[in-house]
mmCIF file of C-alpha atoms and ligand atoms in Angstrom:
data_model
loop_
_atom_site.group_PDB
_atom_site.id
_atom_site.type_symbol
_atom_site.label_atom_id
_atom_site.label_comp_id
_atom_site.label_asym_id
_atom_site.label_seq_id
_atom_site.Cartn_x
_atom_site.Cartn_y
_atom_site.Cartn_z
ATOM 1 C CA UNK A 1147 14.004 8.715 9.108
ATOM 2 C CA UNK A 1148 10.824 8.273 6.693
ATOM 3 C CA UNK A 1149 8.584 5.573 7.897
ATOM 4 C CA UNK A 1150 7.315 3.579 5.017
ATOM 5 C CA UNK A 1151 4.297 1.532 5.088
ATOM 6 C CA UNK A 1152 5.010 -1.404 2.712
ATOM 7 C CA UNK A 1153 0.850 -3.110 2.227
ATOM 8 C CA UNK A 1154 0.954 -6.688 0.710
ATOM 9 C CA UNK A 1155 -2.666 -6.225 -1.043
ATOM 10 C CA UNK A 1156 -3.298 -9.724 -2.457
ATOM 11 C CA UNK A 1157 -4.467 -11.793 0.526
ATOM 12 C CA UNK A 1158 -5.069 -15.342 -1.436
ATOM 13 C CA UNK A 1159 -3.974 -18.670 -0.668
ATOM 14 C CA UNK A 1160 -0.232 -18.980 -2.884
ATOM 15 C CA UNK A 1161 -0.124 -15.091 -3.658
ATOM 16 C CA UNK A 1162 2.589 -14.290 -5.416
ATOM 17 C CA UNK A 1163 1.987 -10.375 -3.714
ATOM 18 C CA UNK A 1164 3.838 -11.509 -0.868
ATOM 19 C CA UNK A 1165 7.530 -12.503 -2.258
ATOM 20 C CA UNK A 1166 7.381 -8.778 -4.833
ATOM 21 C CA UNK A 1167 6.267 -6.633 -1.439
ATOM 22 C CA UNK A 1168 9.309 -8.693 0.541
ATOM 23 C CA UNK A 1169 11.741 -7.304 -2.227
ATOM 24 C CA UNK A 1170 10.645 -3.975 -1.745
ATOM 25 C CA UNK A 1171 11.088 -4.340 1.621
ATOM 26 C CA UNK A 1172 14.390 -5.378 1.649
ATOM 27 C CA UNK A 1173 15.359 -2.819 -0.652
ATOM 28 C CA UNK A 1174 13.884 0.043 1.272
ATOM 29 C CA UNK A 1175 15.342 -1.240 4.406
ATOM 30 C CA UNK A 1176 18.763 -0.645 2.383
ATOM 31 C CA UNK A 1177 18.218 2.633 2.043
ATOM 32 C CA UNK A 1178 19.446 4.511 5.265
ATOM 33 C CA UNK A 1179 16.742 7.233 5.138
ATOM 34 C CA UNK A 1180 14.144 4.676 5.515
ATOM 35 C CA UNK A 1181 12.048 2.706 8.625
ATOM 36 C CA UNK A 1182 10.184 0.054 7.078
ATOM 37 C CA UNK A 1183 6.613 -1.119 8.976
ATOM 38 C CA UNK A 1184 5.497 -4.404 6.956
ATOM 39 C CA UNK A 1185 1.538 -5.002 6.557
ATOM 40 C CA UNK A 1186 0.841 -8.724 5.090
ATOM 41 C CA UNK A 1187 -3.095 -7.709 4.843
ATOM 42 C CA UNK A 1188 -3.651 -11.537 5.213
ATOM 43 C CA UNK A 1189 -2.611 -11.608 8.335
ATOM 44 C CA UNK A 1190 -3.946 -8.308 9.556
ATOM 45 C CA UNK A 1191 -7.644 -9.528 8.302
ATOM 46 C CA UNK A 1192 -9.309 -6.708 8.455
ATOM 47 C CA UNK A 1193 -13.497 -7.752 8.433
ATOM 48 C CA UNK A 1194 -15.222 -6.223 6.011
ATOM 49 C CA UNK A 1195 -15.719 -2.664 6.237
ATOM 50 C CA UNK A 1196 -17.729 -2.805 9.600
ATOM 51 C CA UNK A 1197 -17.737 0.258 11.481
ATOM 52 C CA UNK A 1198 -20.998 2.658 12.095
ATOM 53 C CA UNK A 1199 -19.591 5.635 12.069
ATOM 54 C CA UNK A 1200 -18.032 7.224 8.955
ATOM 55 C CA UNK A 1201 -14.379 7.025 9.577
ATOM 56 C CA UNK A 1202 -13.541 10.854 9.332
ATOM 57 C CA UNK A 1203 -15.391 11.918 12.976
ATOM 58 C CA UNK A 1204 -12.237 9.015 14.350
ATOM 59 C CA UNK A 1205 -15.090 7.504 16.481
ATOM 60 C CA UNK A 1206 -14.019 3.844 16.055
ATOM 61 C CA UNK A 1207 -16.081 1.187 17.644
ATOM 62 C CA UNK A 1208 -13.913 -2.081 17.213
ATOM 63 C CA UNK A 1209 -10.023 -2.875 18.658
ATOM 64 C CA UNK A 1210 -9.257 -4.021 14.863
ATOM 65 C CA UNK A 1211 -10.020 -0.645 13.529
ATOM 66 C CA UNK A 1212 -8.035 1.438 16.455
ATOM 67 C CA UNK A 1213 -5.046 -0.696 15.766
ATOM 68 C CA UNK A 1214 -4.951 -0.064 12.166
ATOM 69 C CA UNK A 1215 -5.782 3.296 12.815
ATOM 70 C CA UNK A 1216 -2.892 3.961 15.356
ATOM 71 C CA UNK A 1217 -0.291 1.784 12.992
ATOM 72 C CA UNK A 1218 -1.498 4.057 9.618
ATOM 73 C CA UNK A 1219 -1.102 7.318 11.504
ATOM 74 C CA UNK A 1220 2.399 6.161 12.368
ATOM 75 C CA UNK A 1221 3.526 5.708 8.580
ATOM 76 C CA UNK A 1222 4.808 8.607 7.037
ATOM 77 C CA UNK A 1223 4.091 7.150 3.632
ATOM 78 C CA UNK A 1224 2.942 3.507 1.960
ATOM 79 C CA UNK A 1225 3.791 1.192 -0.928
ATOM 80 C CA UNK A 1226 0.823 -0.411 -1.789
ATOM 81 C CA UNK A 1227 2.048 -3.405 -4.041
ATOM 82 C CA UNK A 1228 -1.126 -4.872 -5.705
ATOM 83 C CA UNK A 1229 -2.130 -7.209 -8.126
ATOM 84 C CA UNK A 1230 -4.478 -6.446 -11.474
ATOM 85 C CA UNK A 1231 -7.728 -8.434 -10.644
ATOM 86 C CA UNK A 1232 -10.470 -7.763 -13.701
ATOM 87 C CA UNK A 1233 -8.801 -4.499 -14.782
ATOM 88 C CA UNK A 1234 -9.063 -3.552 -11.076
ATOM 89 C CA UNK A 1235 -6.928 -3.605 -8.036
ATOM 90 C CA UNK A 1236 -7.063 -5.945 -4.489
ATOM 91 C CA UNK A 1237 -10.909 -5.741 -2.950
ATOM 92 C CA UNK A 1238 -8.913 -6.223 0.424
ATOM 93 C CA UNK A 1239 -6.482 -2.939 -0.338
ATOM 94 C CA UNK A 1240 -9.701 -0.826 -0.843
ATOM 95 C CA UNK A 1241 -11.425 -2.350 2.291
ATOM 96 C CA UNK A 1242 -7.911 -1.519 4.167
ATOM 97 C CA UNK A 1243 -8.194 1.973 2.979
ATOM 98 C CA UNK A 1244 -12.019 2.687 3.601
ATOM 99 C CA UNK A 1245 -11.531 1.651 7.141
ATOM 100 C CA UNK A 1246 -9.991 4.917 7.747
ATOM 101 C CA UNK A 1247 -9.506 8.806 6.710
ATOM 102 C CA UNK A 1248 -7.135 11.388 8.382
ATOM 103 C CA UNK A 1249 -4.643 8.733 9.323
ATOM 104 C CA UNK A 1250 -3.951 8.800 4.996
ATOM 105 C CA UNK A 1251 -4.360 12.355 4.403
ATOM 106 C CA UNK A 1252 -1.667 14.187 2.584
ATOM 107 C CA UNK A 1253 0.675 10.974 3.176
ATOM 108 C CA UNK A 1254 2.872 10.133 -0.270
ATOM 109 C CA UNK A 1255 2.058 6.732 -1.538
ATOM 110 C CA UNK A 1256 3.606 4.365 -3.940
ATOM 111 C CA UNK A 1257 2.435 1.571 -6.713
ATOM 112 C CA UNK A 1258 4.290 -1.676 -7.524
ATOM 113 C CA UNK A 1259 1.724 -3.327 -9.412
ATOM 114 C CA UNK A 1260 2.366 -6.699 -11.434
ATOM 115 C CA UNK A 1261 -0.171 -8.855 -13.378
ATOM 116 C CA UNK A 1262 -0.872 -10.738 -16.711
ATOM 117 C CA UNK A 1263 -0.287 -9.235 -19.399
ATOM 118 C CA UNK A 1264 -0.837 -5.531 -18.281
ATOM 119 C CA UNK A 1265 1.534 -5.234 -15.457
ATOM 120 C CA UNK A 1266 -1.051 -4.247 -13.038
ATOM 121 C CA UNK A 1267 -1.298 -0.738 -14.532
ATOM 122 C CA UNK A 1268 -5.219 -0.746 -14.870
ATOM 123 C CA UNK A 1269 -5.516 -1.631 -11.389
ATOM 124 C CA UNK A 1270 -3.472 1.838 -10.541
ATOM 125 C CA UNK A 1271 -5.564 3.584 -12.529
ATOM 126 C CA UNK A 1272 -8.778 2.580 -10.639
ATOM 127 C CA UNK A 1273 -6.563 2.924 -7.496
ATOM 128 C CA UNK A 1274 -5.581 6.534 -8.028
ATOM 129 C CA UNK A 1275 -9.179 7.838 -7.874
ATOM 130 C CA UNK A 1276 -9.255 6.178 -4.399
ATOM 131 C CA UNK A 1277 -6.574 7.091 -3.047
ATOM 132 C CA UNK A 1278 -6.396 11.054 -4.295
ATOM 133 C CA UNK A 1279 -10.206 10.731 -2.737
ATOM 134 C CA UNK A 1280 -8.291 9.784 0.844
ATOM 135 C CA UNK A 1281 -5.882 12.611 0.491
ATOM 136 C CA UNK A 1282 -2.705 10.421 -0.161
ATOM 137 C CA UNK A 1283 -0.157 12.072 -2.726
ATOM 138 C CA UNK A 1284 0.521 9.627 -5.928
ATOM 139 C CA UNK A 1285 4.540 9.467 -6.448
ATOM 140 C CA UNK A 1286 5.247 9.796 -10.100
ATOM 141 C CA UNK A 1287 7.874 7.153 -10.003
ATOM 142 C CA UNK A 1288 5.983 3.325 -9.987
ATOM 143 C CA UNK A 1289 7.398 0.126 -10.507
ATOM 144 C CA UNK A 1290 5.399 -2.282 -13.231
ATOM 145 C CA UNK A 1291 5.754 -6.111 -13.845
ATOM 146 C CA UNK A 1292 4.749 -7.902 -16.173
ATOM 147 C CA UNK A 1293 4.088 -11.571 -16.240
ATOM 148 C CA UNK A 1294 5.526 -11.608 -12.518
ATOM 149 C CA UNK A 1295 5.153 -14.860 -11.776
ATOM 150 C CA UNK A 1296 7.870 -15.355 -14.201
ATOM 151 C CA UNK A 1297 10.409 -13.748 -12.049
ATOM 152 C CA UNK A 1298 10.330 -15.498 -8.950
ATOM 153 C CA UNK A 1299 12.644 -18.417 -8.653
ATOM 154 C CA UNK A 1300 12.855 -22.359 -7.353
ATOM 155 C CA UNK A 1301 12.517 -21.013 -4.130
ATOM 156 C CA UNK A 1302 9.568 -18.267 -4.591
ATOM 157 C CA UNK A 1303 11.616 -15.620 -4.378
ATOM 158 C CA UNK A 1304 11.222 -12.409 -6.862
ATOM 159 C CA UNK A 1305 14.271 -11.906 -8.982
ATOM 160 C CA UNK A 1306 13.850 -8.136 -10.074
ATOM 161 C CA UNK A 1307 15.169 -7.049 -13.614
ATOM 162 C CA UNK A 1308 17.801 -4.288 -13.521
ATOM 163 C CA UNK A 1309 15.010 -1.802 -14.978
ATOM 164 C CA UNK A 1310 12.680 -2.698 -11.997
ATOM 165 C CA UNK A 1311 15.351 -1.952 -9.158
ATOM 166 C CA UNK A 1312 16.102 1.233 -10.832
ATOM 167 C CA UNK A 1313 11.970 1.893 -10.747
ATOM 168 C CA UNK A 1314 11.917 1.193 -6.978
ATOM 169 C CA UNK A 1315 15.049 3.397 -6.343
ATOM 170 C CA UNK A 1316 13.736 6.216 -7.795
ATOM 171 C CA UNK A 1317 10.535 5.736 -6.138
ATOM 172 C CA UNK A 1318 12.095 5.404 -2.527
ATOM 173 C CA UNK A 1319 13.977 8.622 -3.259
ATOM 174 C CA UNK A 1320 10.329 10.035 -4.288
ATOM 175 C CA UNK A 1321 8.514 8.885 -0.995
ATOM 176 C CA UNK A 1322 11.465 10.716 0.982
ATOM 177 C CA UNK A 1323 11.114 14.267 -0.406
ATOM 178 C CA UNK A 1324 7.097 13.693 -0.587
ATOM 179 C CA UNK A 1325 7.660 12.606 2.998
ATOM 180 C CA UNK A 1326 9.557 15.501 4.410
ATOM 181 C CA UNK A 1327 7.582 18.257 1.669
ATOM 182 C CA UNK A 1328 3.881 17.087 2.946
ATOM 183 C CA UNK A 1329 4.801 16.128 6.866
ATOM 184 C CA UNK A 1330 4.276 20.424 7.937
ATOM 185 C CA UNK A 1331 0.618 19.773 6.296
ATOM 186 C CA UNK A 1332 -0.770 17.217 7.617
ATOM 187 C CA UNK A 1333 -3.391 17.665 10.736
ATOM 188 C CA UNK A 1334 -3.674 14.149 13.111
ATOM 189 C CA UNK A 1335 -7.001 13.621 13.152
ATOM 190 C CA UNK A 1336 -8.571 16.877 12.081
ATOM 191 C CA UNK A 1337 -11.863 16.288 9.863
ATOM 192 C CA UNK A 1338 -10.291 15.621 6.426
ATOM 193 C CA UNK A 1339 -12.567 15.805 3.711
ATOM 194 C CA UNK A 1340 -15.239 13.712 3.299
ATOM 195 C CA UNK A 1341 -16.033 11.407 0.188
HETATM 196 C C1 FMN B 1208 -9.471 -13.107 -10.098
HETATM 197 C C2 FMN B 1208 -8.293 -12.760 -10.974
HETATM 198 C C3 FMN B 1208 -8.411 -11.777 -11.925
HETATM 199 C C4 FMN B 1208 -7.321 -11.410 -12.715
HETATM 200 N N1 FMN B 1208 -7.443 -10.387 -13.610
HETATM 201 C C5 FMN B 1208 -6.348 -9.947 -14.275
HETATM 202 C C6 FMN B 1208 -6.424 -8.813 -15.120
HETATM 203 O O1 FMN B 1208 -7.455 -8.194 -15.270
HETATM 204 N N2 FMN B 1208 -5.302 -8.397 -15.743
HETATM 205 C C7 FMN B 1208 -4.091 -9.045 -15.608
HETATM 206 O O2 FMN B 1208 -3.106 -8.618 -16.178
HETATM 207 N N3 FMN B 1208 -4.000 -10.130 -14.808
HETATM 208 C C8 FMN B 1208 -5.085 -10.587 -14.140
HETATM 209 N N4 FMN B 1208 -4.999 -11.677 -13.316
HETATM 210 C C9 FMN B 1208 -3.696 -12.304 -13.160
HETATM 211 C C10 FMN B 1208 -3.081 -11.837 -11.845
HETATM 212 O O3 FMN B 1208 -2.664 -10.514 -11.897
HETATM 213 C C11 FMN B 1208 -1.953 -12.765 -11.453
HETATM 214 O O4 FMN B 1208 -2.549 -14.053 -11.318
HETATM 215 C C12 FMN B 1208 -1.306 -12.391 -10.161
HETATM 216 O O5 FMN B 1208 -0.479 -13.465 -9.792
HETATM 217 C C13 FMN B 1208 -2.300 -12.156 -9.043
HETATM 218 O O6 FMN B 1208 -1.647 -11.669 -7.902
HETATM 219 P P1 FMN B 1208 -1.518 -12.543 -6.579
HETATM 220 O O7 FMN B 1208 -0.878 -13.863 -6.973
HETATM 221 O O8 FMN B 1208 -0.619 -11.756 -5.684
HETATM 222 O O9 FMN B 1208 -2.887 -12.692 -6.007
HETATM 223 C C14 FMN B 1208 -6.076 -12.070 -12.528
HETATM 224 C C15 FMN B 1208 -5.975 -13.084 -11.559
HETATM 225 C C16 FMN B 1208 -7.057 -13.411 -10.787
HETATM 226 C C17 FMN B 1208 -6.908 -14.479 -9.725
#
């Protein structure tokens, strides 16, 4: 089984992050190659970035940082579903990232990022630097919506189009293979390279 890390990255009051990352993880959970560990980064509430020592020497100081550090090493790979905020991506996915190094390093990772009118697609562009910069692998396959708040219905739940299921298919399928191709290359905890 490939443990996927699905990260809700929009932490705001009435996010509408929350109901697009619980349809990806309902559909990942249909797939039977797939574990599925859920991270609402509202309710995780990570502090700011406030460790003293730079994450790569693993010499964490708080409990908060330890857990996420034990529950990130335990993914095998991550859908980070993320709104567009001013041509950018979620402040509280890149604080959930900086917290930690080797735990990410050579993991595959997934976008589903929604929006206005640019379907969140600026935000993965700033987000690949970050990410490539942390050692995690970029699928190819990404799932894009625009105008999301469109597609969730009277009861706040996200009604994908057919094109959007067949996006998050093909990415599943993508975070397998990635899984299994870049698990023999990965070191726990050895130095990874530093920013
Ligand atoms: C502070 C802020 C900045 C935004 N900037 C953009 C933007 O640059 N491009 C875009 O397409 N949508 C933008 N939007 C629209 C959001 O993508 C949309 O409101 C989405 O619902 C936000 O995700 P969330 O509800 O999960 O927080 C912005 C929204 C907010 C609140």
């Amino acid at each position: 089984m490939t443990r996927i890390m699905v990260v809700v990255g929009s932490v705001r009051p009435g996010r509408i992050g929350l109901p697009i990352a619980e349809w990806v993880r309902d559909v990942l959970l249909t797939d039977g190659a797939i574990e599925v560990d859920f991270v609402d980064l509202a309710e995780l509430a990570l502090p700011f970035m406030d460790e003293p020592n730079h994450p790569r020497l693993h010499d964490y100081l708080h409990q908060h940082t330890k857990d996420w550090s034990e529950r990130v090493d335990a993914a095998d790979g991550f859908v980070f579903v993320t709104p567009e905020y001013n041509h950018s991506f979620s402040p509280a996915l890149k604080n959930a990232l900086d917290y930690l190094s080797s735990e990410w390093f050579r993991k595959p990772v997934g976008f589903v990022s929604y929006g206005g009118v640019s379907s969140g697609t600026r935000g993965v562009v700033m987000l690949k630097p970050a990410v490539a910069g942390l050692g995690l692998v970029p699928a190819a396959a990404a799932v894009e919506i625009t105008f999301a708040a469109r597609q969730l219905d009277d009861e706040g739940r996200f009604q994908p189009t057919e094109q959007q299921e067949k996006n998050l298919a093909a990415l599943a399928d993508e975070l397998v293979a990635l899984g299994s191709a870049l698990a023999p290359l990965q070191k726990r905890h050895a130095h990874s390279p530093g920013a």
